[in-house]
Amino acid sequence: MELKLKKQNGEAAGVVEVSAKAYDEPFRETLIHQAVTAYMAGGRAGTKSQKTRSEVSGGGKKPWRQKGTGNARAGTSRSPIWRGGGVTFAGKPRNHAQKLNRKMYRTAMRSIVSELVRQDRLTAVETFEVDSPKTKQLKQRLEVFGLSNVLIVTEQPDQNLYFAARNMPGVGVIAAEKIDPVSLVSAEHVLITAEALRRVEGWLS
């Protein structure tokens, strides 16, 4: 299949041939949801840790005798109902990762990219770069395409682009090899270079 290709100044530069397998996948909503959920779950730290009654220090001695004090019975000062005591249902470190095999993940990614193409939310450009890490210059480059909320996908990490975009709300820069379902789904528009387009195609085909 063919995708329209543009120059950095917004002019038409012909078309680029891409694989229909990578860029013409049917929309699979359930699978996309699974991929997004699994990706977000995998990013959770899961480092919450609290101490149970048996793990807090102290509390070995009975605070007072069983009867005759007027106080409620107490066997330890580290009871969950006491200040400084253990937590009844203590949170512990856990792994939140969800299993999603590689074939399903790639199919979901193909479906997302293909839907971007069908909705005309993916623009392919020959090259896209800025001469210096200046936000003003990047803003001018994007105004040529009429874009504000956009994910820029390049063939390799571009430091100038990254620094120019980090102060612009709604604008992100990512290398082709690091694209993920959350970034693609969240972006209103995707601007991708021709070389990055081929790299993504090679990975998804």
PDB file of C-alpha atoms in Angstrom:
ATOM      1  CA  MET A   1       0.000   0.000   0.000  1.00  0.00           C
ATOM      2  CA  GLU A   2       1.031   3.626  -0.400  1.00  0.00           C
ATOM      3  CA  LEU A   3       1.210   6.489   2.093  1.00  0.00           C
ATOM      4  CA  LYS A   4       1.531  10.141   1.207  1.00  0.00           C
ATOM      5  CA  LEU A   5       4.976  11.540   1.964  1.00  0.00           C
ATOM      6  CA  LYS A   6       5.685  15.169   2.784  1.00  0.00           C
ATOM      7  CA  LYS A   7       8.771  17.326   3.026  1.00  0.00           C
ATOM      8  CA  GLN A   8       9.721  19.112   6.213  1.00  0.00           C
ATOM      9  CA  ASN A   9       8.350  22.359   4.785  1.00  0.00           C
ATOM     10  CA  GLY A  10       4.929  20.739   4.347  1.00  0.00           C
ATOM     11  CA  GLU A  11       5.093  20.267   0.568  1.00  0.00           C
ATOM     12  CA  ALA A  12       4.157  16.959  -1.036  1.00  0.00           C
ATOM     13  CA  ALA A  13       7.059  14.605  -1.728  1.00  0.00           C
ATOM     14  CA  GLY A  14       5.218  11.792  -3.487  1.00  0.00           C
ATOM     15  CA  VAL A  15       4.314   8.508  -1.838  1.00  0.00           C
ATOM     16  CA  VAL A  16       6.123   5.815   0.113  1.00  0.00           C
ATOM     17  CA  GLU A  17       5.449   2.093  -0.287  1.00  0.00           C
ATOM     18  CA  VAL A  18       4.674   0.281   2.967  1.00  0.00           C
ATOM     19  CA  SER A  19       3.594  -3.214   3.885  1.00  0.00           C
ATOM     20  CA  ALA A  20      -0.162  -3.741   4.083  1.00  0.00           C
ATOM     21  CA  LYS A  21       0.477  -6.284   6.847  1.00  0.00           C
ATOM     22  CA  ALA A  22       1.955  -3.583   9.085  1.00  0.00           C
ATOM     23  CA  TYR A  23      -0.272  -0.649   8.163  1.00  0.00           C
ATOM     24  CA  ASP A  24      -3.589  -2.194   7.174  1.00  0.00           C
ATOM     25  CA  GLU A  25      -4.505  -4.345  10.172  1.00  0.00           C
ATOM     26  CA  PRO A  26      -8.217  -4.483  11.134  1.00  0.00           C
ATOM     27  CA  PHE A  27      -9.228  -2.522  14.227  1.00  0.00           C
ATOM     28  CA  ARG A  28      -9.097  -4.895  17.220  1.00  0.00           C
ATOM     29  CA  GLU A  29     -10.436  -2.938  20.186  1.00  0.00           C
ATOM     30  CA  THR A  30     -10.265  -5.749  22.754  1.00  0.00           C
ATOM     31  CA  LEU A  31      -6.677  -6.618  21.886  1.00  0.00           C
ATOM     32  CA  ILE A  32      -5.634  -2.959  21.970  1.00  0.00           C
ATOM     33  CA  HIS A  33      -7.199  -2.626  25.407  1.00  0.00           C
ATOM     34  CA  GLN A  34      -5.256  -5.668  26.592  1.00  0.00           C
ATOM     35  CA  ALA A  35      -1.981  -4.270  25.244  1.00  0.00           C
ATOM     36  CA  VAL A  36      -2.514  -0.832  26.821  1.00  0.00           C
ATOM     37  CA  THR A  37      -3.520  -2.356  30.166  1.00  0.00           C
ATOM     38  CA  ALA A  38      -0.554  -4.753  30.182  1.00  0.00           C
ATOM     39  CA  TYR A  39       1.888  -1.982  29.259  1.00  0.00           C
ATOM     40  CA  MET A  40       0.632   0.339  32.008  1.00  0.00           C
ATOM     41  CA  ALA A  41       0.573  -2.465  34.574  1.00  0.00           C
ATOM     42  CA  GLY A  42       4.157  -3.364  33.695  1.00  0.00           C
ATOM     43  CA  GLY A  43       5.220   0.181  34.503  1.00  0.00           C
ATOM     44  CA  ARG A  44       3.920   0.059  38.072  1.00  0.00           C
ATOM     45  CA  ALA A  45       6.652  -0.025  40.696  1.00  0.00           C
ATOM     46  CA  GLY A  46       4.824  -2.336  43.113  1.00  0.00           C
ATOM     47  CA  THR A  47       7.203  -1.347  45.938  1.00  0.00           C
ATOM     48  CA  LYS A  48       4.608  -0.705  48.658  1.00  0.00           C
ATOM     49  CA  SER A  49       5.762  -2.317  51.894  1.00  0.00           C
ATOM     50  CA  GLN A  50       4.269  -2.233  55.388  1.00  0.00           C
ATOM     51  CA  LYS A  51       5.022  -4.208  58.527  1.00  0.00           C
ATOM     52  CA  THR A  52       2.709  -6.730  60.097  1.00  0.00           C
ATOM     53  CA  ARG A  53       2.359  -7.217  63.845  1.00  0.00           C
ATOM     54  CA  SER A  54       5.097  -9.851  63.820  1.00  0.00           C
ATOM     55  CA  GLU A  55       7.561  -7.559  61.997  1.00  0.00           C
ATOM     56  CA  VAL A  56       7.423  -4.367  64.087  1.00  0.00           C
ATOM     57  CA  SER A  57       9.981  -4.079  66.873  1.00  0.00           C
ATOM     58  CA  GLY A  58       9.090  -4.203  70.551  1.00  0.00           C
ATOM     59  CA  GLY A  59       5.944  -5.443  72.181  1.00  0.00           C
ATOM     60  CA  GLY A  60       7.496  -8.440  73.854  1.00  0.00           C
ATOM     61  CA  LYS A  61       6.263  -7.544  77.319  1.00  0.00           C
ATOM     62  CA  LYS A  62       2.648  -7.333  78.420  1.00  0.00           C
ATOM     63  CA  PRO A  63       1.951  -3.579  78.937  1.00  0.00           C
ATOM     64  CA  TRP A  64       0.156  -4.120  82.269  1.00  0.00           C
ATOM     65  CA  ARG A  65      -1.317  -6.912  84.300  1.00  0.00           C
ATOM     66  CA  GLN A  66      -4.448  -8.622  83.085  1.00  0.00           C
ATOM     67  CA  LYS A  67      -6.831  -7.437  85.817  1.00  0.00           C
ATOM     68  CA  GLY A  68      -7.270  -4.663  88.312  1.00  0.00           C
ATOM     69  CA  THR A  69      -5.958  -1.665  86.369  1.00  0.00           C
ATOM     70  CA  GLY A  70      -9.220  -0.465  84.859  1.00  0.00           C
ATOM     71  CA  ASN A  71      -7.699  -0.647  81.391  1.00  0.00           C
ATOM     72  CA  ALA A  72      -8.735  -2.993  78.648  1.00  0.00           C
ATOM     73  CA  ARG A  73      -6.809  -6.232  78.420  1.00  0.00           C
ATOM     74  CA  ALA A  74      -3.632  -5.931  76.326  1.00  0.00           C
ATOM     75  CA  GLY A  75      -1.060  -8.544  75.518  1.00  0.00           C
ATOM     76  CA  THR A  76       1.300  -6.414  73.433  1.00  0.00           C
ATOM     77  CA  SER A  77       1.913  -2.773  72.622  1.00  0.00           C
ATOM     78  CA  ARG A  78       2.358  -3.649  68.959  1.00  0.00           C
ATOM     79  CA  SER A  79      -1.249  -4.606  68.320  1.00  0.00           C
ATOM     80  CA  PRO A  80      -2.725  -3.112  65.103  1.00  0.00           C
ATOM     81  CA  ILE A  81      -5.123  -1.007  67.225  1.00  0.00           C
ATOM     82  CA  TRP A  82      -2.195   0.656  69.025  1.00  0.00           C
ATOM     83  CA  ARG A  83      -0.158   3.589  67.752  1.00  0.00           C
ATOM     84  CA  GLY A  84       3.144   2.190  66.477  1.00  0.00           C
ATOM     85  CA  GLY A  85       1.660  -1.264  66.062  1.00  0.00           C
ATOM     86  CA  GLY A  86       1.676  -3.469  62.987  1.00  0.00           C
ATOM     87  CA  VAL A  87      -0.713  -3.126  60.039  1.00  0.00           C
ATOM     88  CA  THR A  88      -3.570  -5.622  59.930  1.00  0.00           C
ATOM     89  CA  PHE A  89      -3.527  -6.247  56.174  1.00  0.00           C
ATOM     90  CA  ALA A  90      -0.030  -5.000  55.394  1.00  0.00           C
ATOM     91  CA  GLY A  91       0.820  -4.142  51.797  1.00  0.00           C
ATOM     92  CA  LYS A  92       3.800  -6.048  50.409  1.00  0.00           C
ATOM     93  CA  PRO A  93       5.956  -5.643  47.268  1.00  0.00           C
ATOM     94  CA  ARG A  94       4.369  -7.322  44.265  1.00  0.00           C
ATOM     95  CA  ASN A  95       4.804  -7.637  40.546  1.00  0.00           C
ATOM     96  CA  HIS A  96       1.884  -6.052  38.641  1.00  0.00           C
ATOM     97  CA  ALA A  97       3.029  -7.312  35.224  1.00  0.00           C
ATOM     98  CA  GLN A  98       0.392  -8.966  33.040  1.00  0.00           C
ATOM     99  CA  LYS A  99       1.315 -11.624  30.529  1.00  0.00           C
ATOM    100  CA  LEU A 100       0.718 -10.733  26.890  1.00  0.00           C
ATOM    101  CA  ASN A 101       2.585 -12.810  24.345  1.00  0.00           C
ATOM    102  CA  ARG A 102       4.648 -11.175  21.617  1.00  0.00           C
ATOM    103  CA  LYS A 103       2.315 -12.100  18.770  1.00  0.00           C
ATOM    104  CA  MET A 104      -0.679 -10.494  20.485  1.00  0.00           C
ATOM    105  CA  TYR A 105       1.327  -7.376  21.365  1.00  0.00           C
ATOM    106  CA  ARG A 106       2.537  -6.874  17.789  1.00  0.00           C
ATOM    107  CA  THR A 107      -0.947  -7.434  16.400  1.00  0.00           C
ATOM    108  CA  ALA A 108      -2.273  -4.786  18.789  1.00  0.00           C
ATOM    109  CA  MET A 109       0.453  -2.361  17.713  1.00  0.00           C
ATOM    110  CA  ARG A 110      -0.334  -3.000  14.026  1.00  0.00           C
ATOM    111  CA  SER A 111      -3.995  -2.359  14.747  1.00  0.00           C
ATOM    112  CA  ILE A 112      -3.223   0.962  16.471  1.00  0.00           C
ATOM    113  CA  VAL A 113      -0.906   2.175  13.692  1.00  0.00           C
ATOM    114  CA  SER A 114      -3.358   1.069  10.997  1.00  0.00           C
ATOM    115  CA  GLU A 115      -6.210   2.915  12.692  1.00  0.00           C
ATOM    116  CA  LEU A 116      -4.064   6.072  12.807  1.00  0.00           C
ATOM    117  CA  VAL A 117      -3.574   5.736   9.050  1.00  0.00           C
ATOM    118  CA  ARG A 118      -7.301   5.187   8.415  1.00  0.00           C
ATOM    119  CA  GLN A 119      -8.232   8.217  10.515  1.00  0.00           C
ATOM    120  CA  ASP A 120      -5.623  10.353   8.744  1.00  0.00           C
ATOM    121  CA  ARG A 121      -3.838  10.939  12.055  1.00  0.00           C
ATOM    122  CA  LEU A 122      -0.444   9.722  10.822  1.00  0.00           C
ATOM    123  CA  THR A 123       1.749  11.971   8.685  1.00  0.00           C
ATOM    124  CA  ALA A 124       4.911  10.656   7.040  1.00  0.00           C
ATOM    125  CA  VAL A 125       7.735  13.119   6.335  1.00  0.00           C
ATOM    126  CA  GLU A 126      11.072  12.646   4.598  1.00  0.00           C
ATOM    127  CA  THR A 127      12.984  14.063   7.558  1.00  0.00           C
ATOM    128  CA  PHE A 128      12.078  16.086  10.615  1.00  0.00           C
ATOM    129  CA  GLU A 129      14.739  17.871  12.626  1.00  0.00           C
ATOM    130  CA  VAL A 130      15.654  21.169  14.249  1.00  0.00           C
ATOM    131  CA  ASP A 131      19.034  22.872  14.078  1.00  0.00           C
ATOM    132  CA  SER A 132      19.158  23.650  17.792  1.00  0.00           C
ATOM    133  CA  PRO A 133      17.225  22.676  20.938  1.00  0.00           C
ATOM    134  CA  LYS A 134      14.909  25.672  20.656  1.00  0.00           C
ATOM    135  CA  THR A 135      11.197  25.349  21.390  1.00  0.00           C
ATOM    136  CA  LYS A 136      10.399  28.292  19.108  1.00  0.00           C
ATOM    137  CA  GLN A 137      11.960  26.572  16.096  1.00  0.00           C
ATOM    138  CA  LEU A 138      10.096  23.332  16.713  1.00  0.00           C
ATOM    139  CA  LYS A 139       6.823  25.217  17.129  1.00  0.00           C
ATOM    140  CA  GLN A 140       7.369  26.848  13.736  1.00  0.00           C
ATOM    141  CA  ARG A 141       8.099  23.459  12.158  1.00  0.00           C
ATOM    142  CA  LEU A 142       4.853  22.005  13.553  1.00  0.00           C
ATOM    143  CA  GLU A 143       2.772  25.019  12.518  1.00  0.00           C
ATOM    144  CA  VAL A 144       3.618  24.147   8.899  1.00  0.00           C
ATOM    145  CA  PHE A 145       1.604  20.939   9.364  1.00  0.00           C
ATOM    146  CA  GLY A 146      -1.026  22.586  11.569  1.00  0.00           C
ATOM    147  CA  LEU A 147      -0.171  20.343  14.526  1.00  0.00           C
ATOM    148  CA  SER A 148      -0.036  21.065  18.257  1.00  0.00           C
ATOM    149  CA  ASN A 149      -0.793  17.789  20.047  1.00  0.00           C
ATOM    150  CA  VAL A 150       1.574  15.396  18.295  1.00  0.00           C
ATOM    151  CA  LEU A 151       3.936  12.492  18.858  1.00  0.00           C
ATOM    152  CA  ILE A 152       7.095  12.775  16.733  1.00  0.00           C
ATOM    153  CA  VAL A 153       8.625   9.411  15.841  1.00  0.00           C
ATOM    154  CA  THR A 154      12.206   9.463  14.536  1.00  0.00           C
ATOM    155  CA  GLU A 155      14.537   6.708  13.345  1.00  0.00           C
ATOM    156  CA  GLN A 156      16.905   7.321  16.272  1.00  0.00           C
ATOM    157  CA  PRO A 157      16.940   9.479  19.421  1.00  0.00           C
ATOM    158  CA  ASP A 158      17.369  13.162  18.530  1.00  0.00           C
ATOM    159  CA  GLN A 159      18.625  15.266  21.426  1.00  0.00           C
ATOM    160  CA  ASN A 160      17.779  18.606  19.794  1.00  0.00           C
ATOM    161  CA  LEU A 161      14.199  17.508  19.150  1.00  0.00           C
ATOM    162  CA  TYR A 162      13.841  16.105  22.666  1.00  0.00           C
ATOM    163  CA  PHE A 163      15.031  19.306  24.368  1.00  0.00           C
ATOM    164  CA  ALA A 164      12.969  21.496  22.038  1.00  0.00           C
ATOM    165  CA  ALA A 165       9.791  19.516  22.740  1.00  0.00           C
ATOM    166  CA  ARG A 166      10.004  18.980  26.478  1.00  0.00           C
ATOM    167  CA  ASN A 167       8.494  22.403  27.298  1.00  0.00           C
ATOM    168  CA  MET A 168       5.657  22.030  24.788  1.00  0.00           C
ATOM    169  CA  PRO A 169       2.454  20.547  26.269  1.00  0.00           C
ATOM    170  CA  GLY A 170       1.059  17.749  24.129  1.00  0.00           C
ATOM    171  CA  VAL A 171       4.260  17.271  22.113  1.00  0.00           C
ATOM    172  CA  GLY A 172       6.408  14.171  22.552  1.00  0.00           C
ATOM    173  CA  VAL A 173       9.461  12.722  20.816  1.00  0.00           C
ATOM    174  CA  ILE A 174      10.227   9.015  20.680  1.00  0.00           C
ATOM    175  CA  ALA A 175      12.555   6.734  18.720  1.00  0.00           C
ATOM    176  CA  ALA A 176      10.923   4.193  16.398  1.00  0.00           C
ATOM    177  CA  GLU A 177      12.308   1.270  18.381  1.00  0.00           C
ATOM    178  CA  LYS A 178      10.690   2.526  21.592  1.00  0.00           C
ATOM    179  CA  ILE A 179       7.127   3.186  20.460  1.00  0.00           C
ATOM    180  CA  ASP A 180       4.484   1.810  22.794  1.00  0.00           C
ATOM    181  CA  PRO A 181       0.689   1.452  22.727  1.00  0.00           C
ATOM    182  CA  VAL A 182       0.052   4.118  25.379  1.00  0.00           C
ATOM    183  CA  SER A 183       2.043   6.810  23.538  1.00  0.00           C
ATOM    184  CA  LEU A 184       0.325   6.044  20.218  1.00  0.00           C
ATOM    185  CA  VAL A 185      -3.182   5.890  21.663  1.00  0.00           C
ATOM    186  CA  SER A 186      -2.686   9.101  23.671  1.00  0.00           C
ATOM    187  CA  ALA A 187      -1.407  11.148  20.742  1.00  0.00           C
ATOM    188  CA  GLU A 188      -3.876  13.213  18.754  1.00  0.00           C
ATOM    189  CA  HIS A 189      -1.552  12.978  15.736  1.00  0.00           C
ATOM    190  CA  VAL A 190       1.640  11.081  14.886  1.00  0.00           C
ATOM    191  CA  LEU A 191       4.392  12.615  12.764  1.00  0.00           C
ATOM    192  CA  ILE A 192       6.821   9.937  11.603  1.00  0.00           C
ATOM    193  CA  THR A 193       9.924  10.130   9.433  1.00  0.00           C
ATOM    194  CA  ALA A 194      10.310   7.875   6.374  1.00  0.00           C
ATOM    195  CA  GLU A 195      13.186   5.949   7.950  1.00  0.00           C
ATOM    196  CA  ALA A 196      11.241   5.442  11.172  1.00  0.00           C
ATOM    197  CA  LEU A 197       8.276   4.268   9.097  1.00  0.00           C
ATOM    198  CA  ARG A 198      10.441   1.517   7.595  1.00  0.00           C
ATOM    199  CA  ARG A 199      11.829   0.516  10.997  1.00  0.00           C
ATOM    200  CA  VAL A 200       8.356   0.210  12.446  1.00  0.00           C
ATOM    201  CA  GLU A 201       7.279  -1.768   9.385  1.00  0.00           C
ATOM    202  CA  GLY A 202      10.191  -4.162   9.787  1.00  0.00           C
ATOM    203  CA  TRP A 203       9.276  -4.774  13.418  1.00  0.00           C
ATOM    204  CA  LEU A 204       5.540  -5.156  12.884  1.00  0.00           C
ATOM    205  CA  SER A 205       5.596  -7.228   9.672  1.00  0.00           C
TER     206      SER A 205
END
